[in-house]
Coordinates of C-alpha atoms and ligand atoms in Angstrom, one line a residue:
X23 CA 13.9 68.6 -38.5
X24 CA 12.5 65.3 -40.2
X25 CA 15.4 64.3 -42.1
X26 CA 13.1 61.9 -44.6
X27 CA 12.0 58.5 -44.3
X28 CA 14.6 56.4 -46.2
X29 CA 14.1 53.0 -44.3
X30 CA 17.2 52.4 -42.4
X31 CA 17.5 56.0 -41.3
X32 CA 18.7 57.3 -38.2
X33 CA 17.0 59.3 -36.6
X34 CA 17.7 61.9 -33.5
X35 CA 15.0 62.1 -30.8
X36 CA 15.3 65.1 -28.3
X37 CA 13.7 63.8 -25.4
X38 CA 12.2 66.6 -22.7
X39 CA 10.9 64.6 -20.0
X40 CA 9.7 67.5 -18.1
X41 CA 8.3 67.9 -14.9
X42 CA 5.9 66.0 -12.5
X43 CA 5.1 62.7 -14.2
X44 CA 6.5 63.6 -17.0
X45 CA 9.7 61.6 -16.6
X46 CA 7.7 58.4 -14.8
X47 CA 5.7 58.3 -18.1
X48 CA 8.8 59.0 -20.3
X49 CA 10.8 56.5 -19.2
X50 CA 8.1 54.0 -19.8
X51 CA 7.6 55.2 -23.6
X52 CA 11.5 55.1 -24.0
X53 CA 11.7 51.5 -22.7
X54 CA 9.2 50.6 -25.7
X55 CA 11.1 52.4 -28.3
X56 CA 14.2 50.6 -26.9
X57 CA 12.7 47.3 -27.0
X58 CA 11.5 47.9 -30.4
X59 CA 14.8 48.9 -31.4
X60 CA 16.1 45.3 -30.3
X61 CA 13.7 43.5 -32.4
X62 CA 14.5 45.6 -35.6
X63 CA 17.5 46.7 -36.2
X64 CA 16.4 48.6 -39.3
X65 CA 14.9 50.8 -36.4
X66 CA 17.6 53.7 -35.2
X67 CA 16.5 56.2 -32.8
X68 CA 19.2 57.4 -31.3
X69 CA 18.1 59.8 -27.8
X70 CA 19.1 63.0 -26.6
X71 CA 18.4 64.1 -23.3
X72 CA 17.2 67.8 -22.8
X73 CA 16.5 69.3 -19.7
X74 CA 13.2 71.5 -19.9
X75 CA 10.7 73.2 -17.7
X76 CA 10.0 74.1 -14.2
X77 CA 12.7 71.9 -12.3
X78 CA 15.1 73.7 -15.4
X79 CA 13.7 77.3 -14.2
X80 CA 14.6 76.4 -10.4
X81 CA 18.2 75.9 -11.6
X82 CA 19.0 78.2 -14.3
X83 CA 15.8 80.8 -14.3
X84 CA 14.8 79.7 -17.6
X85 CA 12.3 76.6 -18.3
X86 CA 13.5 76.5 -22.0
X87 CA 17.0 77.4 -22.7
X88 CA 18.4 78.1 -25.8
X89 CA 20.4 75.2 -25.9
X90 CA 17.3 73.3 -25.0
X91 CA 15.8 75.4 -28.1
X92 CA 18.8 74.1 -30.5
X93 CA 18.7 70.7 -29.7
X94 CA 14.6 70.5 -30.4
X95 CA 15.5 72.2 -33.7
X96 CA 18.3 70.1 -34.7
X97 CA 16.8 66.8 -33.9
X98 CA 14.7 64.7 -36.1
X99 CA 11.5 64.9 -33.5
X100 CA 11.0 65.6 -30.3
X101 CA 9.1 63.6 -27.1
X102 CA 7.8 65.1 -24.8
X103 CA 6.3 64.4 -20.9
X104 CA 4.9 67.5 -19.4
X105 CA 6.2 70.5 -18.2
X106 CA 5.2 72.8 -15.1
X107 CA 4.6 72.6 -11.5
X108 CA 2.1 74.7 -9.7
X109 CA 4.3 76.5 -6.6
X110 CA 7.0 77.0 -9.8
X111 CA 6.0 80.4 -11.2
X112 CA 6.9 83.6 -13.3
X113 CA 8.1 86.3 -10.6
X114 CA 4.3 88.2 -12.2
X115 CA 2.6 84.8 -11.0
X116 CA 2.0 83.5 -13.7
X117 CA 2.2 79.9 -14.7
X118 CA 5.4 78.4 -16.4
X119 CA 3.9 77.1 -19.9
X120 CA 7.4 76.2 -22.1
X121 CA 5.0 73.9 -23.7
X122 CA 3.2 76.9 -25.4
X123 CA 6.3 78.6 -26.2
X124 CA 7.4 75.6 -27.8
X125 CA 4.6 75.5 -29.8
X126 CA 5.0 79.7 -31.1
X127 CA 8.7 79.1 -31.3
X128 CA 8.4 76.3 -34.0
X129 CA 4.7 77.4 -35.5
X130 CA 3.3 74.1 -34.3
X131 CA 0.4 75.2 -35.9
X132 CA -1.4 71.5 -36.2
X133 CA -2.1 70.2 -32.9
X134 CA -3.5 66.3 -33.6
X135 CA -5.4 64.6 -30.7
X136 CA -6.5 61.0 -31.7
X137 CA -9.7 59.6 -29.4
X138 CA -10.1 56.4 -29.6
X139 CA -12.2 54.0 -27.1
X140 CA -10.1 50.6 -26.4
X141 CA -12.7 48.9 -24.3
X142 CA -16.1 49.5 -23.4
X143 CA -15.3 50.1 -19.6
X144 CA -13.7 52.9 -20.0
X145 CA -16.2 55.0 -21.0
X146 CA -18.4 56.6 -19.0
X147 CA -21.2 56.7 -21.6
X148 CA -23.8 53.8 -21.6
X149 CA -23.6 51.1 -24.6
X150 CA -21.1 52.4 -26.5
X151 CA -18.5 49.2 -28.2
X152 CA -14.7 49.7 -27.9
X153 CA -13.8 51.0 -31.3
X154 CA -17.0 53.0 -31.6
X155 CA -15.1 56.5 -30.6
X156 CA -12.7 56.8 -33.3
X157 CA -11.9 60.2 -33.7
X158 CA -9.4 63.3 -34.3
X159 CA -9.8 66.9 -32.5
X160 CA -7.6 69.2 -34.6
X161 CA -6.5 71.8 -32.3
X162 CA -5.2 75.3 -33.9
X163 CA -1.8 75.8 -31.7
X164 CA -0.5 79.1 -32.4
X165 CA -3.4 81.7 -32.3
X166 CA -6.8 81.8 -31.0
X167 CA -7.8 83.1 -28.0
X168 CA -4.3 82.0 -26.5
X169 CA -2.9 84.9 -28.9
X170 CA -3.3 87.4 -26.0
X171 CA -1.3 85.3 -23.8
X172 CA 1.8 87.8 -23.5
X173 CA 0.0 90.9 -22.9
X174 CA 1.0 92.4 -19.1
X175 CA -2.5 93.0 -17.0
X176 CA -2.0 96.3 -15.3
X177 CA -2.6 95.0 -11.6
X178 CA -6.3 96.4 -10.4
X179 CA -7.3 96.8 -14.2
X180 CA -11.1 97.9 -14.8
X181 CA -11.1 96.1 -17.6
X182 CA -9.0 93.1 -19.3
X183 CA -9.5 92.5 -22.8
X184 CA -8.2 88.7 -24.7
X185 CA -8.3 89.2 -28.0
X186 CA -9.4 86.4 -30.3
X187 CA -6.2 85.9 -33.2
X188 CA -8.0 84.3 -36.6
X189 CA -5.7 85.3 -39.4
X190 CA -5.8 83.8 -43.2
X191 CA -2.5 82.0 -43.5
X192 CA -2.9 80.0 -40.1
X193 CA -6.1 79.6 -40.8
X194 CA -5.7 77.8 -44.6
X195 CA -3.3 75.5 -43.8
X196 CA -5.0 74.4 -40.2
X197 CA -7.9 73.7 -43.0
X198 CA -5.7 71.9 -45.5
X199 CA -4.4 69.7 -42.6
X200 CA -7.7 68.8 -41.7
X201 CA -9.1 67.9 -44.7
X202 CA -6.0 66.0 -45.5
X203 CA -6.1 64.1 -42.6
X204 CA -9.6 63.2 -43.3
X205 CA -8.9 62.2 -46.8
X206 CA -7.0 59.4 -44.9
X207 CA -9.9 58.3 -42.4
X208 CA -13.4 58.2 -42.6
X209 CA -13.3 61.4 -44.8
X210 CA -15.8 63.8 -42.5
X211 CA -14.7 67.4 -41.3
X212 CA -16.7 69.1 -38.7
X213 CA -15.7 72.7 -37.6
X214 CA -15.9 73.7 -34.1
X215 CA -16.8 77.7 -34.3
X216 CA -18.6 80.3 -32.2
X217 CA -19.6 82.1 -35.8
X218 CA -23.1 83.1 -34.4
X219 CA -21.6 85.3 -31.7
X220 CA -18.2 86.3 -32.6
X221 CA -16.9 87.9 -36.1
X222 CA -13.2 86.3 -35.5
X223 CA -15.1 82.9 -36.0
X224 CA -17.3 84.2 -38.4
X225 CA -14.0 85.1 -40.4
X226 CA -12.8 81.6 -39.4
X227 CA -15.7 79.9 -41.1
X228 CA -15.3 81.8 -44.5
X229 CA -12.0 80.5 -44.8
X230 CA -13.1 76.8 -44.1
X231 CA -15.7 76.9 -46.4
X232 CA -12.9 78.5 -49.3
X233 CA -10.6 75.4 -48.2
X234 CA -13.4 72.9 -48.3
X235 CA -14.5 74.0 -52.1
X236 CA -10.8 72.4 -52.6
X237 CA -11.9 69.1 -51.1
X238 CA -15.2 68.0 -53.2
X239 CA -14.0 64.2 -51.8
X240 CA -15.0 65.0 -47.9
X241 CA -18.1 65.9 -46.8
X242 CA -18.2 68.7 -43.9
X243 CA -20.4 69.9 -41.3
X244 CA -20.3 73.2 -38.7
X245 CA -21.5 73.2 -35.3
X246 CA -21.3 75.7 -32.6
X247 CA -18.9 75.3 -29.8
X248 CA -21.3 75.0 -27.0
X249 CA -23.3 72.1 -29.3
X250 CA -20.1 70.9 -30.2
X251 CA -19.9 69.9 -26.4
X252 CA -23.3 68.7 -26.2
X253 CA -22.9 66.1 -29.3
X254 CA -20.0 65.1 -27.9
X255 CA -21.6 63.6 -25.0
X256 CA -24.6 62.5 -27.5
X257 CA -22.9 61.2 -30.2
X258 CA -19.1 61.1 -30.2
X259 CA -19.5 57.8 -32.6
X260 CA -20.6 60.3 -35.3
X261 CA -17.4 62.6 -35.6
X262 CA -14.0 62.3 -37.8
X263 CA -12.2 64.8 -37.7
X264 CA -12.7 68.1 -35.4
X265 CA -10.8 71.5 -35.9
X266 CA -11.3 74.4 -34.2
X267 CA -9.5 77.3 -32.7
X268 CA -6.6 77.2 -30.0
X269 CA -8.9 77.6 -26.6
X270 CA -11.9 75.5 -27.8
X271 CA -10.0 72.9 -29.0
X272 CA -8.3 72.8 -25.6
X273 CA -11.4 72.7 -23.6
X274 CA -12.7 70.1 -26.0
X275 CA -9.6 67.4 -26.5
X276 CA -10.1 66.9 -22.2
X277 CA -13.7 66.6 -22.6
X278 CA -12.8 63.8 -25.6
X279 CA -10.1 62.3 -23.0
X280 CA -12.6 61.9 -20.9
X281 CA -14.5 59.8 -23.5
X282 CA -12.1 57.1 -23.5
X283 CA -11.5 56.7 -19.9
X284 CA -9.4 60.6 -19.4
X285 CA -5.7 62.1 -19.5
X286 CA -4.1 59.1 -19.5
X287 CA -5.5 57.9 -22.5
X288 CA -5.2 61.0 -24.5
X289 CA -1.9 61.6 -27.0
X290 CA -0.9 64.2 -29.2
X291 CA 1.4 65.6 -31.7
X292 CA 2.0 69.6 -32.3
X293 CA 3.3 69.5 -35.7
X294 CA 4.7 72.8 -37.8
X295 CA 6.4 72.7 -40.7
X296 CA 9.8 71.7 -39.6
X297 CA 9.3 70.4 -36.4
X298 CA 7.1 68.2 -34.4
X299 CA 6.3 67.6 -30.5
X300 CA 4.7 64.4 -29.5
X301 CA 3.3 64.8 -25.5
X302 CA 0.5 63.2 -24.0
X303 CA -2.3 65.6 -23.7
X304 CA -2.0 65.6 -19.6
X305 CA 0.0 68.0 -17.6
X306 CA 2.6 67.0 -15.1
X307 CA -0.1 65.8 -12.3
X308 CA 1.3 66.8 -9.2
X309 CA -1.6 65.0 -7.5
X310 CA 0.3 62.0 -8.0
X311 CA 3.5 62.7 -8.7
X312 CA 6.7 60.1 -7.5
X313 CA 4.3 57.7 -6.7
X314 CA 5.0 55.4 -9.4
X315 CA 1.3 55.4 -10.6
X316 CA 0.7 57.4 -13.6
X317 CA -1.7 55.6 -16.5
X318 CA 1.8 55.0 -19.2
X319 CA -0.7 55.2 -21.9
X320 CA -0.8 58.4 -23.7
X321 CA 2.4 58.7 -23.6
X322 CA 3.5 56.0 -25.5
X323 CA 0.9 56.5 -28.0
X324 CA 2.3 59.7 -28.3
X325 CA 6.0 57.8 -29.1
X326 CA 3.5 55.9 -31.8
X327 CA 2.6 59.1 -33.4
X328 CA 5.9 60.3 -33.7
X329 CA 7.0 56.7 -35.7
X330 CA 4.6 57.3 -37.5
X331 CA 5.2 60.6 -38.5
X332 CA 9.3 59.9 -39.2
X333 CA 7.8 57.9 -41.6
X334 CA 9.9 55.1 -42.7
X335 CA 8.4 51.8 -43.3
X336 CA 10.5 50.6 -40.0
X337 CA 9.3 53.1 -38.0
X338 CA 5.3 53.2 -39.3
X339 CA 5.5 49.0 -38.6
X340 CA 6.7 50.1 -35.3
X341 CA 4.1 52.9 -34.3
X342 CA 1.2 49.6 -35.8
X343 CA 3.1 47.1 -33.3
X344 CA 2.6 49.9 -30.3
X345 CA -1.3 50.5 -30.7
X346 CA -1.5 46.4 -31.8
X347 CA 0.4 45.7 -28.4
X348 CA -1.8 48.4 -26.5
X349 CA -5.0 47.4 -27.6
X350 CA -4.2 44.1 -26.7
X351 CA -3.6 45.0 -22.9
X352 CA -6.3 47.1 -22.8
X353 CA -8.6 44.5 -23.8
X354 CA -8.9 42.9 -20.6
X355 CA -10.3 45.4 -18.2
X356 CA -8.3 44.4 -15.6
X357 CA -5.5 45.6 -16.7
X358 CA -5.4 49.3 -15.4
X359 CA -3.7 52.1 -13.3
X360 CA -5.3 53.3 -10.5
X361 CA -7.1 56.4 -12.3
X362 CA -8.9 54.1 -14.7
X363 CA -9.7 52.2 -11.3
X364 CA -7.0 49.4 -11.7
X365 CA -4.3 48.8 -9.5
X366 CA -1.1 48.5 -11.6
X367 CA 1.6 51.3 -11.6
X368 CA 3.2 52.6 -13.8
X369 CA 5.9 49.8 -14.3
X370 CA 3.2 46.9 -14.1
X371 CA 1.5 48.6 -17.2
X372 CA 4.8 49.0 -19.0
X373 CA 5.7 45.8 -18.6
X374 CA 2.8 44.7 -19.8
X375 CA 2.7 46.1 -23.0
X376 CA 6.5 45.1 -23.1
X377 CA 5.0 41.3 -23.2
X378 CA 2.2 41.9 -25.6
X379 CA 5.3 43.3 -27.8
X380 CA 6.8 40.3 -27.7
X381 CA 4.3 38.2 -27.8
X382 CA 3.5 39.7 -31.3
X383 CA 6.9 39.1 -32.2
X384 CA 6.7 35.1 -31.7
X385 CA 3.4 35.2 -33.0
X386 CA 1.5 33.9 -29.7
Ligands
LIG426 P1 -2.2 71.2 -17.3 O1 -2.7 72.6 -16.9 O2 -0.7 71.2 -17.5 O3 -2.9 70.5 -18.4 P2 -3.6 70.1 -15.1 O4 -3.1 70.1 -13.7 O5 -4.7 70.9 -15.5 O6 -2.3 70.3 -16.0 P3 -3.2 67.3 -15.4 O7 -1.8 67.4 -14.9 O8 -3.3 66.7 -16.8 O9 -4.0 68.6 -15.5 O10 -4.0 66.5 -14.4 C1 -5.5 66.4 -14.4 C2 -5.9 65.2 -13.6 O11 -5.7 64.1 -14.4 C3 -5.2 65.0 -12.3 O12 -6.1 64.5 -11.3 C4 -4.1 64.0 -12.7 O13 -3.8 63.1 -11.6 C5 -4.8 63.1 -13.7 N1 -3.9 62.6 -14.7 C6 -3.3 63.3 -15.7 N2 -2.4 62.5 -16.4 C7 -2.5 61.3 -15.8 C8 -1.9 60.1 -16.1 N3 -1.0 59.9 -17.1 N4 -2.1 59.0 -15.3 C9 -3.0 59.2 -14.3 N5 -3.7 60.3 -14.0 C10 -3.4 61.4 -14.7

């Protein structure tokens, strides 16, 4: 739990580093934090190390513990890399997801993923400016269509029914956070729905236009899913702030990725109302997996959103100094992993942005 943001505070950090790349890209966001730790000693993170997910499973037949489940309660946030390998399942098949259950355990209702375009190149669209893509897909985390996650499926069923979760209270304060969040950018909310087709969404947009009556400040719009993708593509300078339901906002945040040059670009904080889990939006990657090469990026944008969230003026300066240090590296094009087409690993990139940190510092 965020225990307030008094400047000097100390503050816990449960770090789950996961599965696949998961810990390549961890260690790379934890060797920022360090080094900004170094430079301000006002700034106290102090790490715990939590062992999560399908390499957990393998050895003690659960991916989340309950110890694993105290720690992320007791500490003052939690980072996380990814969790999950594909030949690691459920003796019913199904995938290992302790990411989810992280997410229902805590109500991490509010699931923030920032898009934002650092240089031109890395977007696939023609003549769009780095900057341009500056916006915020709001994902609802605890409901939706992922509501009927849990139910068994009778093997050779007929029929399989997912049902569709909208309910009032997780709707109004998905709305609240949006609008709030909004009130502190360029002040637009757009809901993502599916109200011509389905009366869960129909439901979904009563209660955003109740909310928005409450917000006379920011100006709203509503757009079907399926154009939602289409003005994506068309116009993703024109968007603030995004919320939808859990499914669609999944499928949309990795079309968004993809935006800004794809999964390794992409953070994200799940935040409820006692906890918060800052990931990257990309899975463990087993394509490329020990090979040293995963894009750092996300992730330690992610660490950014979490100083930014602990709050204290040490630790907001710091999350500032991260995206500063980032934007600097990724202004010259050349500077890449190999999935953005570069050839750096994942040390190389680190250690870049470890420069452009201290290069900051001395004021070069
Ligand atoms: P999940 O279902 O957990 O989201 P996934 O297998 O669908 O996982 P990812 O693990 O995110 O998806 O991988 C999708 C693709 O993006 C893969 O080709 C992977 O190599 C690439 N990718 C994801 N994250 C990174 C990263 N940080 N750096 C480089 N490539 C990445």
């Amino acid at each position: 739990m965020n225990q307030g943001s008094v400047d000097g505070a100390k503050y816990e950090i449960a770090v789950l580093a996961g599965d696949g790349i998961g810990p390549e890209v961890m260690d790379a966001a934890i060797q920022v934090l360090q080094a900004l730790q170094t430079q301000d000693p006002r700034l106290s993170l102090q790490f715990r190390y939590v062992s999560v997910g399908a390499e957990e499973y393998l050895k003690s037949g659960n991916p989340l513990p309950e110890g694993a489940l105290r720690a992320c309660a007791e500490a003052d946030a939690i980072l996380l890399g990814a969790m999950g390998l594909p030949h690691v399942r459920w003796p019913n098949g199904r995938e290992l997801t302790p990411q989810i259950d992280l997410r229902e355990h805590f109500q991490l209702f509010r699931g923030e993923r920032p898009v934002y375009l650092y240089h031109d190149a890395d977007c696939p669209l023609k003549n769009v400016q780095a900057g341009a893509i500056d916006f915020v897909v709001l994902r609802e985390s605890t409901e939706g269509l992922f509501a009927s996650r849990h139910q068994t499926v009778v093997p050779d069923s007929e029929v399989v029914d997912d049902l569709l979760r909208v309910s009032r209270a997780g709707s109004e304060r998905l709305f609240h956070a949006a609008f709030e969040l909004a009130g502190k950018r360029r002040k637009h909310v757009t809901l993502v729905d599916k109200a011509n087709v389905l009366p869960s969404m129909v439901r979904f947009r009563q209660i955003f236009d109740e909310v928005a009556q409450q917000y006379p400040n920011i100006g709203t719009d509503r757009v079907y899913v399926d154009a939602a993708a289409l003005f994506l593509v068309r116009r993703p300078q024109s968007f603030d702030v995004l919320v939808t339901e859990n499914m669609f906002g999944d499928i949309l945040s990795d079309l968004a990725a993809a935006l800004v040059g794809g999964m390794g670009m992409a953070p994200s904080a799940d935040i409820g109302p006692e906890v918060a889990v800052f990931q990257p939006c990309h899975g463990t990657a087993p394509d490329i997996a020990g090979r040293g090469i995963a894009n750092p990026v996300a992730m330690i944008l992610s660490a950014a959103m979490m100083l930014e969230w602990l709050g204290s003026a040490s630790c907001v300066q710091a999350a500032e100094r991260i995206r500063q240090a980032i934007a600097r590296v990724l202004s010259d094009a050349s500077l890449r992993t190999p999935d953005l087409g570069g050839s750096l690993t994942t040390q190389n990139m680190t250690d870049r942005i470890l420069e452009a940190l201290f290069a900051s510092e001395s004021g070069q």
